[in-house]
Amino acid sequence: MDYALAKRSKLAEVRAGRVSVDEVCDADPYLLRAAQFHGLGSEQACPVCRKEQVTLVSWIFGKSLGRASGSARTPAEITRLAARTGEFSVHVVEVCRTCRWNHLIRSYVAGLVPAAEPHRRAAK
Ligand SMILES: [Zn+2]
């Protein structure tokens, strides 16, 4: 999945008036709060309102995380978790706290690959 391409096409739809700004600027209070407390500032201006730089929020998912799965974490926390837990996935969402634009920009796998199962990753 090319997230950058998906984002460009979404923005093009908005600019062309085929999709309303309200439809893409729909960050819920939970996401906005996560941006405030766990977000990482960026240099990139919001592509919709250009009033502020987007904040990057990383969500983590995975069985190895237990109850932490589905929560937002700072990059430092993710680095710490990755050093001591099994594989989990990280989804990075950019959020504008002014107009509530939000979009998944990348996802990746972090955490330890079990040494006893070196073939697991290749088997996927
Ligand atoms: Zn914005």
mmCIF file of C-alpha atoms and ligand atoms in Angstrom:
data_model
loop_
_atom_site.group_PDB
_atom_site.id
_atom_site.type_symbol
_atom_site.label_atom_id
_atom_site.label_comp_id
_atom_site.label_asym_id
_atom_site.label_seq_id
_atom_site.Cartn_x
_atom_site.Cartn_y
_atom_site.Cartn_z
ATOM 1 C CA MET A 1 0.000 0.000 0.000
ATOM 2 C CA ASP A 2 1.414 3.345 -1.037
ATOM 3 C CA TYR A 3 0.189 5.709 1.653
ATOM 4 C CA ALA A 4 1.672 8.797 0.009
ATOM 5 C CA LEU A 5 -0.273 8.072 -3.149
ATOM 6 C CA ALA A 6 -3.494 7.506 -1.203
ATOM 7 C CA LYS A 7 -2.959 10.812 0.582
ATOM 8 C CA ARG A 8 -2.326 12.712 -2.647
ATOM 9 C CA SER A 9 -5.428 11.306 -4.278
ATOM 10 C CA LYS A 10 -7.526 12.121 -1.217
ATOM 11 C CA LEU A 11 -6.260 15.703 -1.228
ATOM 12 C CA ALA A 12 -6.891 15.978 -4.970
ATOM 13 C CA GLU A 13 -10.496 14.876 -4.379
ATOM 14 C CA VAL A 14 -10.891 17.596 -1.755
ATOM 15 C CA ARG A 15 -9.415 20.292 -3.994
ATOM 16 C CA ALA A 16 -11.649 19.209 -6.852
ATOM 17 C CA GLY A 17 -14.661 19.472 -4.563
ATOM 18 C CA ARG A 18 -15.579 15.807 -4.921
ATOM 19 C CA VAL A 19 -14.999 15.191 -1.232
ATOM 20 C CA SER A 20 -15.874 17.750 1.418
ATOM 21 C CA VAL A 21 -13.284 19.019 3.874
ATOM 22 C CA ASP A 22 -15.521 17.806 6.710
ATOM 23 C CA GLU A 23 -15.191 14.267 5.420
ATOM 24 C CA VAL A 24 -11.411 14.196 5.583
ATOM 25 C CA CYS A 25 -10.979 16.463 8.596
ATOM 26 C CA ASP A 26 -12.670 14.121 11.009
ATOM 27 C CA ALA A 27 -10.077 13.366 13.691
ATOM 28 C CA ASP A 28 -12.024 12.297 16.769
ATOM 29 C CA PRO A 29 -11.315 13.687 20.261
ATOM 30 C CA TYR A 30 -9.344 10.544 21.123
ATOM 31 C CA LEU A 31 -6.974 11.074 18.204
ATOM 32 C CA LEU A 32 -6.631 14.788 18.964
ATOM 33 C CA ARG A 33 -5.803 13.998 22.580
ATOM 34 C CA ALA A 34 -3.247 11.410 21.449
ATOM 35 C CA ALA A 35 -1.696 14.054 19.199
ATOM 36 C CA GLN A 36 -1.434 16.404 22.145
ATOM 37 C CA PHE A 37 0.147 13.944 24.554
ATOM 38 C CA HIS A 38 1.993 11.424 22.398
ATOM 39 C CA GLY A 39 2.457 13.265 19.141
ATOM 40 C CA LEU A 40 5.667 14.296 17.517
ATOM 41 C CA GLY A 41 5.851 17.690 15.870
ATOM 42 C CA SER A 42 6.812 17.807 12.220
ATOM 43 C CA GLU A 43 8.058 20.419 9.782
ATOM 44 C CA GLN A 44 5.274 19.731 7.353
ATOM 45 C CA ALA A 45 2.408 22.206 7.086
ATOM 46 C CA CYS A 46 -1.112 20.812 7.129
ATOM 47 C CA PRO A 47 -2.004 20.085 3.483
ATOM 48 C CA VAL A 48 -5.603 21.228 4.029
ATOM 49 C CA CYS A 49 -5.584 24.406 6.136
ATOM 50 C CA ARG A 50 -1.826 25.242 6.183
ATOM 51 C CA LYS A 51 -2.341 26.893 9.570
ATOM 52 C CA GLU A 52 -0.019 24.633 11.511
ATOM 53 C CA GLN A 53 2.457 21.792 11.134
ATOM 54 C CA VAL A 54 0.932 18.351 11.294
ATOM 55 C CA THR A 55 1.584 16.220 14.375
ATOM 56 C CA LEU A 56 2.602 12.599 13.900
ATOM 57 C CA VAL A 57 0.889 10.049 16.130
ATOM 58 C CA SER A 58 2.120 6.469 16.306
ATOM 59 C CA TRP A 59 -0.391 3.757 17.201
ATOM 60 C CA ILE A 60 0.851 0.335 18.171
ATOM 61 C CA PHE A 61 -0.928 -2.962 17.573
ATOM 62 C CA GLY A 62 0.035 -6.530 18.338
ATOM 63 C CA LYS A 63 -0.673 -9.513 20.559
ATOM 64 C CA SER A 64 2.766 -9.223 22.145
ATOM 65 C CA LEU A 65 1.790 -5.836 23.560
ATOM 66 C CA GLY A 66 -1.080 -7.090 25.689
ATOM 67 C CA ARG A 67 -3.208 -4.216 26.919
ATOM 68 C CA ALA A 68 -0.925 -1.657 25.309
ATOM 69 C CA SER A 69 -2.155 -2.780 21.890
ATOM 70 C CA GLY A 70 -4.210 -0.076 20.226
ATOM 71 C CA SER A 71 -2.670 2.789 22.153
ATOM 72 C CA ALA A 72 -0.713 5.808 20.965
ATOM 73 C CA ARG A 73 2.950 6.009 21.968
ATOM 74 C CA THR A 74 5.808 8.441 21.639
ATOM 75 C CA PRO A 75 8.792 7.402 19.473
ATOM 76 C CA ALA A 76 10.894 6.994 22.647
ATOM 77 C CA GLU A 77 8.325 4.619 24.157
ATOM 78 C CA ILE A 78 8.168 2.626 20.920
ATOM 79 C CA THR A 79 11.954 2.270 20.900
ATOM 80 C CA ARG A 80 11.857 0.992 24.479
ATOM 81 C CA LEU A 81 8.996 -1.427 23.749
ATOM 82 C CA ALA A 82 10.692 -2.681 20.600
ATOM 83 C CA ALA A 83 13.756 -3.618 22.622
ATOM 84 C CA ARG A 84 11.848 -5.928 24.951
ATOM 85 C CA THR A 85 8.667 -7.211 23.303
ATOM 86 C CA GLY A 86 7.823 -9.366 20.337
ATOM 87 C CA GLU A 87 6.800 -8.105 16.949
ATOM 88 C CA PHE A 88 4.138 -5.432 16.770
ATOM 89 C CA SER A 89 3.006 -3.057 14.095
ATOM 90 C CA VAL A 90 3.184 0.711 14.229
ATOM 91 C CA HIS A 91 0.793 2.910 12.275
ATOM 92 C CA VAL A 92 1.822 6.532 11.934
ATOM 93 C CA VAL A 93 -1.002 9.015 11.397
ATOM 94 C CA GLU A 94 -0.521 12.697 10.657
ATOM 95 C CA VAL A 95 -3.006 14.941 12.414
ATOM 96 C CA CYS A 96 -3.744 18.645 12.160
ATOM 97 C CA ARG A 97 -5.005 19.959 15.469
ATOM 98 C CA THR A 98 -6.487 23.042 13.811
ATOM 99 C CA CYS A 99 -8.711 21.582 11.090
ATOM 100 C CA ARG A 100 -8.637 17.906 12.180
ATOM 101 C CA TRP A 101 -7.196 16.586 8.941
ATOM 102 C CA ASN A 102 -5.788 13.100 9.550
ATOM 103 C CA HIS A 103 -4.247 10.432 7.380
ATOM 104 C CA LEU A 104 -2.261 7.244 7.784
ATOM 105 C CA ILE A 105 1.154 7.987 6.324
ATOM 106 C CA ARG A 106 3.129 4.848 7.040
ATOM 107 C CA SER A 107 3.170 1.583 8.909
ATOM 108 C CA TYR A 108 6.010 -0.689 9.886
ATOM 109 C CA VAL A 109 6.867 -3.655 12.043
ATOM 110 C CA ALA A 110 8.905 -3.180 15.215
ATOM 111 C CA GLY A 111 9.881 -5.379 18.116
ATOM 112 C CA LEU A 112 11.926 -8.494 18.492
ATOM 113 C CA VAL A 113 11.619 -11.367 16.077
ATOM 114 C CA PRO A 114 11.758 -14.571 18.141
ATOM 115 C CA ALA A 115 15.193 -16.104 17.639
ATOM 116 C CA ALA A 116 13.774 -19.626 17.722
ATOM 117 C CA GLU A 117 11.571 -18.944 14.720
ATOM 118 C CA PRO A 118 13.809 -17.326 12.123
ATOM 119 C CA HIS A 119 11.560 -18.509 9.283
ATOM 120 C CA ARG A 120 8.452 -16.806 10.628
ATOM 121 C CA ARG A 121 8.924 -13.449 8.994
ATOM 122 C CA ALA A 122 9.739 -15.025 5.633
ATOM 123 C CA ALA A 123 6.673 -17.261 5.829
ATOM 124 C CA LYS A 124 4.250 -14.330 5.769
HETATM 125 ZN ZN ZN B 1 -5.190 21.666 9.030
#
